[in-house]
Coordinates of C-alpha atoms in Angstrom, one line a residue:
Chain A
X626 CA 8.1 32.4 -45.9
X627 CA 8.4 31.3 -42.6
X628 CA 6.7 34.0 -39.9
X629 CA 9.7 35.9 -38.0
X630 CA 9.2 37.1 -34.3
X631 CA 11.5 39.5 -32.3
X632 CA 12.8 38.1 -29.0
X633 CA 15.3 40.1 -26.9
X634 CA 17.2 41.3 -29.4
X635 CA 16.8 38.8 -31.9
X636 CA 14.7 38.1 -34.7
X637 CA 13.8 34.6 -34.9
X638 CA 11.4 32.3 -36.5
X639 CA 8.1 32.1 -34.5
X640 CA 8.6 28.4 -34.4
X641 CA 11.6 28.9 -32.2
X642 CA 10.2 32.2 -30.5
X643 CA 10.5 31.0 -27.0
X644 CA 11.2 32.3 -23.4
X645 CA 12.4 30.5 -20.3
X646 CA 10.0 28.7 -18.4
X647 CA 11.4 30.6 -15.4
X648 CA 10.0 34.0 -17.3
X649 CA 7.8 36.1 -14.9
X650 CA 5.3 36.7 -17.5
X651 CA 5.1 32.7 -17.6
X652 CA 5.0 32.2 -13.9
X653 CA 3.0 35.4 -12.6
X654 CA 1.5 37.3 -15.2
X655 CA 4.0 39.7 -14.5
X656 CA 4.1 41.7 -17.8
X657 CA 2.4 44.3 -20.0
X658 CA 1.2 44.0 -23.7
X659 CA 0.0 45.9 -26.8
X660 CA -1.3 45.2 -29.8
X661 CA -0.9 48.0 -32.7
X662 CA -2.9 47.5 -36.2
X663 CA -0.9 47.5 -39.5
X664 CA -2.7 49.3 -42.3
X665 CA -0.6 49.1 -45.7
X666 CA 2.8 48.0 -43.9
X667 CA 2.5 51.0 -41.5
X668 CA 1.5 51.3 -37.6
X669 CA -1.8 53.0 -37.0
X670 CA -1.9 55.1 -33.7
X671 CA 1.2 53.7 -32.6
X672 CA 2.1 56.5 -30.4
X673 CA -0.5 56.0 -28.3
X674 CA -0.1 52.4 -27.7
X675 CA 3.4 53.3 -26.9
X676 CA 2.6 56.0 -24.3
X677 CA 0.0 53.7 -22.8
X678 CA 3.1 50.9 -22.3
X679 CA 5.2 53.5 -20.6
X680 CA 1.9 54.2 -18.5
X681 CA 1.3 50.6 -17.7
X682 CA 4.7 49.7 -17.2
X683 CA 5.5 52.5 -14.7
X684 CA 2.3 51.6 -12.3
X685 CA 3.9 48.0 -12.0
X686 CA 7.4 49.7 -11.7
X687 CA 9.0 47.5 -14.4
X688 CA 11.6 48.9 -16.3
X689 CA 11.3 49.0 -20.4
X690 CA 14.5 47.1 -21.8
X691 CA 14.7 49.4 -24.5
X692 CA 13.4 53.3 -25.2
X693 CA 10.1 53.8 -26.9
X694 CA 11.9 55.3 -30.1
X695 CA 13.9 52.0 -30.1
X696 CA 10.6 50.0 -29.4
X697 CA 9.0 51.6 -32.5
X698 CA 12.0 50.8 -34.5
X699 CA 11.7 47.2 -33.8
X700 CA 8.4 47.1 -34.4
X701 CA 9.1 48.4 -38.3
X702 CA 11.7 46.3 -39.0
X703 CA 9.9 42.9 -37.7
X704 CA 6.6 44.4 -39.9
X705 CA 9.4 44.7 -42.7
X706 CA 10.6 41.3 -42.2
X707 CA 7.6 39.7 -42.5
X708 CA 6.7 42.1 -45.3
X709 CA 3.1 42.5 -43.5
X710 CA 0.5 44.5 -45.0
X711 CA -2.5 44.2 -43.3
X712 CA -2.7 43.0 -39.5
X713 CA -1.5 43.7 -36.1
X714 CA 1.5 43.3 -34.4
X715 CA 1.8 42.1 -30.7
X716 CA 4.2 43.3 -28.1
X717 CA 4.6 42.0 -24.6
X718 CA 7.3 43.1 -22.0
X719 CA 8.0 41.3 -18.8
X720 CA 10.0 41.4 -15.6
X721 CA 12.3 38.7 -17.3
X722 CA 13.5 35.2 -16.2
X723 CA 15.0 35.2 -12.5
X724 CA 17.2 32.2 -11.0
X725 CA 14.1 30.9 -9.2
X726 CA 10.8 31.9 -8.5
X727 CA 10.2 34.6 -6.0
X728 CA 7.0 36.8 -6.0
X729 CA 8.8 39.9 -4.9
X730 CA 10.7 41.8 -7.8
X731 CA 13.9 40.1 -8.7
X732 CA 17.3 42.4 -8.6
X733 CA 19.4 42.4 -11.8
X734 CA 17.2 40.5 -13.7
X735 CA 16.8 42.1 -17.9
X736 CA 13.2 42.5 -18.8
X737 CA 12.1 40.6 -21.7
X738 CA 10.6 41.9 -24.9
X739 CA 9.1 40.2 -27.4
X740 CA 7.2 41.0 -30.5
X741 CA 5.2 39.0 -33.2
X742 CA 2.8 40.3 -36.1
X743 CA -0.4 38.5 -37.4
X744 CA -2.3 38.6 -40.9
X745 CA -5.8 40.3 -40.7
X746 CA -7.7 42.4 -43.3
X747 CA -9.2 44.9 -40.3
X748 CA -10.7 47.3 -43.0
X749 CA -12.8 44.8 -44.7
X750 CA -13.7 42.0 -42.0
X751 CA -17.0 40.8 -42.4
X752 CA -18.2 41.5 -39.0
X753 CA -17.6 45.0 -39.5
X754 CA -20.5 45.1 -41.9
X755 CA -22.6 42.7 -40.5
X756 CA -22.4 43.7 -37.0
X757 CA -22.0 41.5 -34.1
X758 CA -24.0 40.3 -31.3
X759 CA -22.6 40.5 -27.6
X760 CA -23.7 38.5 -24.3
X761 CA -23.1 40.1 -20.8
X762 CA -21.3 38.5 -18.2
X763 CA -20.4 39.5 -14.7
X764 CA -17.1 41.8 -14.5
X765 CA -14.9 39.5 -12.6
X766 CA -11.6 40.9 -12.9
X767 CA -8.8 42.8 -10.5
X768 CA -9.4 46.2 -9.6
X769 CA -6.5 47.7 -11.8
X770 CA -8.2 47.3 -15.3
X771 CA -6.3 50.4 -16.3
X772 CA -3.1 48.7 -16.5
X773 CA -2.7 46.5 -19.5
X774 CA -1.1 43.4 -18.2
X775 CA -1.2 39.8 -19.5
X776 CA -3.2 38.8 -16.0
X777 CA -6.2 38.0 -18.9
X778 CA -7.5 34.9 -17.5
X779 CA -11.2 36.4 -16.8
X780 CA -10.9 37.9 -19.9
X781 CA -10.2 34.5 -21.8
X782 CA -13.3 33.2 -20.0
X783 CA -15.7 35.8 -20.8
X784 CA -14.8 35.6 -24.4
X785 CA -14.9 31.9 -24.6
X786 CA -18.2 32.4 -23.0
X787 CA -19.3 34.8 -26.0
X788 CA -17.8 32.1 -28.6
X789 CA -19.8 29.4 -27.1
X790 CA -22.8 31.5 -27.6
X791 CA -22.3 32.3 -30.9
X792 CA -21.5 36.2 -29.8
X793 CA -18.5 38.2 -31.0
X794 CA -17.9 39.9 -27.9
X795 CA -18.7 39.7 -23.9
X796 CA -19.7 42.8 -22.3
X797 CA -18.7 43.2 -18.8
X798 CA -21.3 44.1 -16.2
X799 CA -20.2 45.4 -12.6
X800 CA -23.0 47.4 -10.6
X801 CA -25.6 47.3 -13.0
X802 CA -23.4 49.0 -15.6
X803 CA -21.4 48.0 -18.5
X804 CA -17.5 48.3 -17.8
X805 CA -16.2 47.1 -21.2
X806 CA -15.7 44.7 -23.8
X807 CA -13.3 41.4 -23.1
X808 CA -11.2 43.1 -25.3
X809 CA -12.7 46.2 -26.5
X810 CA -14.4 49.9 -25.4
X811 CA -18.4 49.8 -25.5
X812 CA -20.6 52.7 -27.1
X813 CA -23.8 53.5 -27.2
X814 CA -25.7 56.3 -29.7
X815 CA -28.7 57.6 -27.6
X816 CA -31.8 58.8 -29.0
X817 CA -30.8 62.2 -28.6
X818 CA -27.8 61.5 -30.6
X819 CA -25.3 61.5 -27.5
X820 CA -22.3 59.4 -28.1
X821 CA -21.9 57.4 -24.6
X822 CA -18.7 55.6 -23.2
X823 CA -17.6 55.0 -19.8
X824 CA -14.9 57.4 -18.5
X825 CA -11.6 55.9 -17.8
X826 CA -10.4 55.2 -14.5
X827 CA -9.3 52.1 -12.8
X828 CA -12.4 50.2 -13.8
X829 CA -11.6 50.1 -17.4
X830 CA -8.4 50.0 -19.6
X831 CA -8.2 53.7 -21.4
X832 CA -8.5 52.1 -25.2
X833 CA -6.1 54.1 -28.0
X834 CA -9.2 53.6 -30.1
X835 CA -11.6 54.9 -28.1
X836 CA -9.7 57.5 -27.4
X837 CA -9.3 58.3 -30.7
X838 CA -12.8 57.8 -31.8
X839 CA -14.1 60.2 -29.0
X840 CA -12.0 63.0 -30.1
X841 CA -12.9 62.3 -33.9
X842 CA -16.2 62.7 -33.1
X843 CA -16.0 65.8 -30.8
X844 CA -14.2 67.4 -33.7
X845 CA -17.2 66.6 -35.9
X846 CA -19.5 68.4 -33.2
X847 CA -21.1 65.2 -31.8
X848 CA -22.1 65.3 -28.5
X849 CA -20.2 62.8 -26.4
X850 CA -20.6 61.9 -22.7
X851 CA -18.2 60.0 -21.0
X852 CA -20.0 58.1 -18.3
X853 CA -21.4 54.5 -17.5
X854 CA -24.2 52.8 -18.9
X855 CA -26.5 49.9 -18.2
X856 CA -27.7 47.3 -20.9
X857 CA -31.2 48.6 -20.4
X858 CA -29.9 52.0 -21.7
X859 CA -27.8 50.0 -24.5
X860 CA -31.3 47.9 -25.6
X861 CA -33.0 51.6 -25.7
X862 CA -30.3 53.2 -27.4
X863 CA -30.3 54.0 -31.2
X864 CA -26.7 52.3 -32.1
X865 CA -24.0 50.4 -30.1
X866 CA -20.8 49.5 -31.0
X867 CA -16.9 48.7 -29.9
X868 CA -13.7 49.7 -30.7
X869 CA -10.4 48.0 -30.3
X870 CA -7.0 48.5 -32.2
X871 CA -7.8 45.2 -34.2
X872 CA -11.6 45.8 -34.8
X873 CA -11.3 49.7 -35.4
X874 CA -15.2 50.5 -35.1
X875 CA -17.3 47.4 -35.3
X876 CA -21.4 47.6 -34.9
X877 CA -23.3 45.8 -32.4
X878 CA -26.4 44.6 -33.2
X879 CA -27.8 42.6 -30.4
X880 CA -27.1 42.1 -26.7
X881 CA -27.9 38.6 -25.2
X882 CA -30.1 37.8 -28.2
X883 CA -32.3 41.5 -27.6
X884 CA -31.5 43.4 -31.1
X885 CA -30.6 47.0 -30.6
X886 CA -33.1 49.3 -32.8
X887 CA -33.6 47.4 -36.0
X888 CA -30.7 44.8 -35.6
X889 CA -28.7 46.5 -38.3
X890 CA -25.6 48.4 -38.0
X891 CA -26.4 52.0 -37.4
X892 CA -25.5 54.8 -39.9
X893 CA -23.3 56.8 -37.4
X894 CA -21.7 53.5 -36.7
X895 CA -20.9 53.2 -40.2
X896 CA -19.9 57.0 -40.2
X897 CA -17.4 56.4 -37.3
X898 CA -15.7 53.5 -38.7
X899 CA -15.1 55.2 -42.1
X900 CA -13.7 58.4 -40.1
X901 CA -11.6 56.1 -38.0
X902 CA -10.1 54.1 -40.9
X903 CA -9.3 57.7 -42.7
X904 CA -7.7 58.7 -39.7
X905 CA -5.6 55.4 -39.0
X906 CA -4.6 55.7 -42.9
X907 CA -3.5 59.3 -42.4
X908 CA -1.7 59.2 -39.6
X909 CA -0.3 55.4 -39.5
X910 CA 3.8 55.5 -39.6
Chain B
X1472 CA 25.2 19.5 -11.6
X1473 CA 23.2 21.2 -14.1
X1474 CA 19.5 21.7 -12.7
X1475 CA 16.9 19.7 -14.6
X1476 CA 13.3 20.9 -15.8
X1477 CA 10.6 19.3 -17.4
X1478 CA 8.7 20.8 -20.5
X1479 CA 6.0 18.9 -22.2
X1480 CA 7.7 15.4 -22.2
X1481 CA 11.2 15.8 -22.1
X1482 CA 13.8 16.1 -19.3
X1483 CA 15.8 19.1 -20.1
X1484 CA 18.4 21.3 -18.7
X1485 CA 16.9 24.8 -17.1
X1486 CA 18.6 26.9 -19.0
X1487 CA 17.3 25.4 -21.9
X1488 CA 13.7 24.8 -20.2
X1489 CA 11.6 26.8 -22.5
X1490 CA 8.1 27.8 -23.9
X1491 CA 6.8 29.5 -27.1
X1492 CA 6.2 32.9 -27.0
X1493 CA 2.9 32.0 -28.3
X1494 CA 2.0 30.1 -25.1
X1495 CA -1.1 30.9 -23.3
X1496 CA 0.5 31.0 -20.1
X1497 CA 2.9 33.5 -21.4
X1498 CA -0.1 35.5 -23.5
X1499 CA -3.1 35.5 -21.5
X1500 CA -2.3 33.6 -17.6
X1501 CA -4.1 31.1 -19.1
X1502 CA -2.9 28.4 -16.7
X1503 CA -2.7 26.7 -13.7
X1504 CA -0.1 25.8 -11.2
X1505 CA 1.0 24.0 -8.1
X1506 CA 3.8 23.9 -5.5
X1507 CA 4.7 20.7 -3.6
X1508 CA 7.4 20.9 -0.7
X1509 CA 10.3 18.0 -0.8
X1510 CA 11.1 16.6 2.5
X1511 CA 14.1 14.0 2.4
X1512 CA 13.4 13.2 -1.2
X1513 CA 9.5 12.9 -1.0
X1514 CA 6.3 15.3 -2.1
X1515 CA 4.6 16.5 1.1
X1516 CA 0.8 16.5 0.6
X1517 CA 1.0 15.6 -2.9
X1518 CA -2.3 14.2 -3.3
X1519 CA -4.1 17.2 -2.1
X1520 CA -2.1 19.2 -4.4
X1521 CA -3.1 16.9 -7.1
X1522 CA -6.9 17.3 -6.4
X1523 CA -6.9 21.2 -6.3
X1524 CA -5.0 20.9 -9.6
X1525 CA -7.6 18.9 -10.9
X1526 CA -10.2 21.0 -9.4
X1527 CA -8.6 24.6 -10.8
X1528 CA -8.5 23.1 -14.6
X1529 CA -11.5 22.1 -14.5
X1530 CA -12.8 25.2 -13.2
X1531 CA -11.3 26.6 -16.6
X1532 CA -12.4 23.9 -18.4
X1533 CA -8.4 23.4 -19.2
X1534 CA -8.0 19.6 -19.5
X1535 CA -4.7 18.1 -18.0
X1536 CA -2.3 16.5 -20.9
X1537 CA -1.4 13.6 -18.5
X1538 CA -3.1 11.3 -15.8
X1539 CA -2.8 12.9 -12.1
X1540 CA -1.0 9.3 -12.0
X1541 CA 1.6 10.4 -14.7
X1542 CA 2.2 13.6 -13.4
X1543 CA 3.3 12.3 -10.1
X1544 CA 5.6 10.2 -11.7
X1545 CA 6.9 12.8 -13.4
X1546 CA 7.3 15.0 -10.0
X1547 CA 9.0 12.2 -8.7
X1548 CA 11.5 11.5 -11.6
X1549 CA 12.3 15.2 -11.8
X1550 CA 13.2 15.0 -7.8
X1551 CA 15.5 12.2 -8.4
X1552 CA 17.4 13.5 -11.3
X1553 CA 17.9 16.5 -9.6
X1554 CA 18.9 14.7 -6.4
X1555 CA 16.6 16.8 -4.7
X1556 CA 16.8 16.3 -0.9
X1557 CA 14.8 19.4 0.9
X1558 CA 12.7 21.9 -1.4
X1559 CA 10.0 22.3 -3.7
X1560 CA 8.6 21.3 -6.8
X1561 CA 6.8 23.8 -8.9
X1562 CA 4.5 22.4 -11.9
X1563 CA 2.4 24.5 -14.5
X1564 CA -0.3 23.4 -17.3
X1565 CA -1.4 25.8 -19.6
X1566 CA -3.7 25.9 -22.6
X1567 CA -0.6 25.4 -24.8
X1568 CA 0.2 27.5 -27.8
X1569 CA -1.9 28.0 -30.4
X1570 CA -1.0 29.4 -34.2
X1571 CA -2.0 33.0 -33.3
X1572 CA -3.5 35.0 -30.3
X1573 CA -7.3 34.5 -29.8
X1574 CA -9.0 34.9 -26.5
X1575 CA -11.5 32.4 -26.9
X1576 CA -10.0 28.6 -26.3
X1577 CA -7.8 27.2 -29.4
X1578 CA -9.2 23.9 -31.0
X1579 CA -6.7 21.0 -31.2
X1580 CA -4.0 22.7 -29.0
X1581 CA -2.1 20.3 -26.6
X1582 CA -1.8 22.0 -23.1
X1583 CA 1.7 22.6 -22.0
X1584 CA 3.2 21.1 -18.5
X1585 CA 6.2 22.2 -17.3
X1586 CA 7.8 21.7 -14.0
X1587 CA 11.3 22.6 -12.1
X1588 CA 12.6 22.1 -8.7
X1589 CA 14.2 24.5 -6.3
X1590 CA 16.6 23.5 -3.4
X1591 CA 15.1 24.9 0.4
X1592 CA 15.6 23.8 3.6
X1593 CA 11.9 24.3 4.9
X1594 CA 12.2 22.8 8.0
X1595 CA 15.1 24.8 9.5
X1596 CA 13.9 28.0 7.7
X1597 CA 15.3 30.8 10.4
X1598 CA 11.9 32.7 9.9
X1599 CA 10.1 30.0 11.1
X1600 CA 12.0 30.4 14.6
X1601 CA 12.3 33.9 14.2
X1602 CA 8.5 35.1 13.1
X1603 CA 7.9 37.6 10.2
X1604 CA 6.0 40.9 10.3
X1605 CA 3.4 41.5 7.8
X1606 CA 1.6 44.1 6.4
X1607 CA -1.9 44.8 5.4
X1608 CA -2.8 45.8 1.5
X1609 CA -6.3 46.2 -0.2
X1610 CA -7.3 42.7 -1.7
X1611 CA -7.4 43.6 -5.4
X1612 CA -7.7 40.4 -7.0
X1613 CA -10.3 39.1 -9.4
X1614 CA -13.1 37.3 -7.8
X1615 CA -12.1 33.5 -8.4
X1616 CA -9.5 33.1 -6.1
X1617 CA -10.2 29.6 -5.2
X1618 CA -8.7 29.1 -8.8
X1619 CA -4.8 28.7 -8.5
X1620 CA -4.2 30.2 -11.9
X1621 CA -0.9 32.0 -12.9
X1622 CA -2.7 35.6 -12.9
X1623 CA -0.7 36.5 -10.2
X1624 CA -0.1 40.5 -10.7
X1625 CA -1.8 41.3 -7.9
X1626 CA -0.1 39.2 -5.6
X1627 CA 3.3 39.8 -6.9
X1628 CA 2.5 43.7 -6.1
X1629 CA 1.4 42.9 -2.8
X1630 CA 4.8 40.9 -1.8
X1631 CA 6.8 43.5 -3.4
X1632 CA 5.2 46.0 -0.8
X1633 CA 6.2 43.4 1.9
X1634 CA 9.5 42.7 0.8
X1635 CA 9.9 47.0 0.7
X1636 CA 8.4 47.2 4.0
X1637 CA 10.9 44.7 5.3
X1638 CA 8.0 42.2 6.2
X1639 CA 7.6 38.5 5.4
X1640 CA 4.0 38.6 3.7
X1641 CA 1.4 40.8 2.6
X1642 CA -2.1 40.2 4.3
X1643 CA -5.2 41.4 1.8
X1644 CA -7.9 43.4 3.2
X1645 CA -11.4 43.4 1.7
X1646 CA -14.6 44.7 3.3
X1647 CA -12.3 45.2 6.5
X1648 CA -11.4 41.4 7.2
X1649 CA -8.2 39.5 6.1
X1650 CA -8.8 37.1 3.2
X1651 CA -5.0 35.6 3.2
X1652 CA -1.5 36.4 2.4
X1653 CA -0.1 36.8 -0.9
X1654 CA 0.9 33.3 -1.1
X1655 CA 0.1 31.6 2.5
X1656 CA -3.4 31.0 4.5
X1657 CA -3.7 33.3 7.3
X1658 CA -4.4 31.8 10.9
X1659 CA -5.0 33.7 14.7
X1660 CA -5.5 32.0 18.0
X1661 CA -8.0 33.9 19.9
X1662 CA -7.5 34.7 23.9
X1663 CA -10.3 32.0 24.3
X1664 CA -7.5 29.5 22.4
X1665 CA -9.7 29.2 19.2
X1666 CA -8.1 28.8 15.8
X1667 CA -9.4 30.6 13.5
X1668 CA -9.3 31.1 9.7
X1669 CA -11.3 32.2 7.0
X1670 CA -13.5 29.7 5.6
X1671 CA -13.3 28.5 1.9
X1672 CA -15.4 30.2 -0.9
X1673 CA -14.1 31.7 -4.0
X1674 CA -12.5 34.9 -2.1
X1675 CA -9.8 32.5 -1.0
X1676 CA -7.3 29.7 -2.4
X1677 CA -8.5 26.7 -0.6
X1678 CA -4.7 26.2 1.1
X1679 CA -3.3 22.3 1.1
X1680 CA -1.6 23.2 4.2
X1681 CA -4.2 25.3 5.3
X1682 CA -6.7 22.1 5.1
X1683 CA -4.0 19.7 6.9
X1684 CA -3.4 21.7 9.8
X1685 CA -6.9 22.2 10.3
X1686 CA -7.4 18.8 10.3
X1687 CA -4.3 18.4 12.5
X1688 CA -5.6 20.6 14.9
X1689 CA -9.0 19.1 15.3
X1690 CA -7.8 15.9 15.7
X1691 CA -5.9 17.4 18.7
X1692 CA -9.4 19.1 20.3
X1693 CA -8.4 22.4 19.7
X1694 CA -11.4 24.5 18.9
X1695 CA -11.1 25.7 14.9
X1696 CA -13.6 28.5 13.6
X1697 CA -13.5 28.9 9.8
X1698 CA -14.7 32.4 9.3
X1699 CA -13.2 35.8 8.5
X1700 CA -11.6 38.0 11.0
X1701 CA -10.3 41.3 11.0
X1702 CA -6.7 43.3 11.7
X1703 CA -8.2 44.4 15.2
X1704 CA -9.2 40.9 16.2
X1705 CA -5.9 39.4 14.8
X1706 CA -3.9 42.2 16.7
X1707 CA -5.4 41.3 19.9
X1708 CA -5.0 37.5 19.5
X1709 CA -2.8 35.4 21.5
X1710 CA -1.2 34.3 18.2
X1711 CA -0.8 34.4 14.5
X1712 CA 0.8 32.3 11.6
X1713 CA 0.5 31.9 8.2
X1714 CA 0.5 28.4 6.2
X1715 CA 1.8 27.4 2.8
X1716 CA 3.1 24.6 1.1
X1717 CA 6.7 25.7 1.3
X1718 CA 6.5 27.8 4.6
X1719 CA 4.8 24.9 6.4
X1720 CA 3.5 27.0 9.6
X1721 CA 5.1 30.2 10.0
X1722 CA 4.6 32.7 13.1
X1723 CA 3.3 35.9 12.7
X1724 CA 4.7 38.4 15.2
X1725 CA 3.4 41.9 14.1
X1726 CA 1.2 43.6 11.5
X1727 CA 2.1 46.7 10.1
X1728 CA 4.6 47.1 13.0
X1729 CA 2.2 46.7 15.7
X1730 CA 3.3 43.5 17.8
X1731 CA 0.7 40.8 18.5
X1732 CA 1.2 39.5 22.2
X1733 CA 4.9 39.8 23.1
X1734 CA 5.9 40.3 19.8
X1735 CA 7.6 36.4 19.7
X1736 CA 6.3 33.5 18.3
X1737 CA 3.5 31.9 20.3
X1738 CA 3.6 28.3 21.6
X1739 CA 0.7 27.0 19.8
X1740 CA 1.6 27.9 16.7
X1741 CA 5.3 26.2 17.5
X1742 CA 3.5 23.0 18.4
X1743 CA 1.3 23.2 15.5
X1744 CA 4.7 23.7 13.4
X1745 CA 6.1 20.5 14.9
X1746 CA 3.0 18.4 14.5
X1747 CA 2.7 19.8 10.9
X1748 CA 6.5 18.9 9.9
X1749 CA 5.9 15.2 11.7
X1750 CA 2.6 14.8 9.3
X1751 CA 4.6 15.8 6.6
X1752 CA 7.4 13.5 7.2
X1753 CA 5.4 10.6 8.0
X1754 CA 3.3 11.1 4.6
X1755 CA 5.3 12.4 2.2
X1756 CA 5.6 9.9 -0.8

């Protein structure tokens, strides 16, 4: 079956899914995106993703071309048309294609909305069992990382460096502290059994999975501190992991080649992953 | 006549000039661009733009899909096909469209190359006679501004703020000093008749027009200092101006509503503009 994508009101074969070269997403990275996991054909934590979408577009004064309710309907229709069981759905909204190329916002231009899906067995990903190594790189991004924009070149370079080093993720470092991963939130479990992840702010993206994991941990009486931590603190921790919409909870077993604890996924990480998978299945729509 | 664009080997009507929604320029801002002015149907300072293109793609390990010589041929053919007399030609190279969406570089993907032209009477632009006001905004960009990438959302927001304030450009401020304009280089002429513009480095884009103006000024025995300057110094200056490929030399007459000198374009600025226009005409190919 040909994969189907959504482009501005139409469901089309992915190979024919195109945007104008004048689209401001292509010319200026003037766009916002979201990725939601799909489990058993249903969208995971999607209300959280759509709320963040609304916030991001608001921060750059970009009007959504459809209501959030309609966007959710389109997501579901695209999942159904692709008969997608497990994977993810990507959506991007841009400020559309103007007649030419001016930096300032165009007037009267309809925003672009596109979506596509990808097959992935997130729950049974081998890396979730084995854990991953991360490398560290300087955080060279702009200062509005709370906006989920498509201006992702710094993250591309960070994750390429990780791939070249045989690592699964790059942790970005600023002022001696970890901000977050190239496309994930960073957590550690200290020797005192405190779960630590950086507080939200303009320095990091407010992760939807991060938020859910913090809430699930707190519901289970785990002590959570939202604050920055250093690589040294992470290396001295009992456990470390990352979270993202398409990884859920993934163990981190080394940083720049130095192992954390015994170099194996930690029991609390594994437990939080199970808890998150249960949450995802139970709440997917 | 329908405007013609170039997309990956084909000359097509602009309305049909499209790229895949999986293009990494659209998904990740994983692309580099250049804009060259066209005067009397010829390309201005194009060798400088193509040299910068080569440098930028090298910095992100992106292979050009065509040689620089072939790119120049395509530029010229597109100008001819559009019967463009005065205006500009935009080109963008991205890491192409992969089968899905992974941050790390895809393997075996052909880079995307697109171009389009725009009509503009740069030499006779009214703003060059009247001068423009600029506003100041914090420089919130990433730390590799020497790479001319399409990750331009910060510049879009800066120039939108300028437009809303009725100004012609936004000067970005970092550590109390002007880095550059949203899409231009910033110059002042001090009371001692020294031309000051920020030195190149990762803090700013190495402007092609900036470079040419510095060389032209030095050839005429004008003293040039390449160093950072503050807004206070600019407000105390004799003259100020910006340079860019599609503005040439443009007088700045106020900053955040405060006039510079008598609030009119300065004689040295006007002279440098004339000198640049002569250089552009004489060297265009």
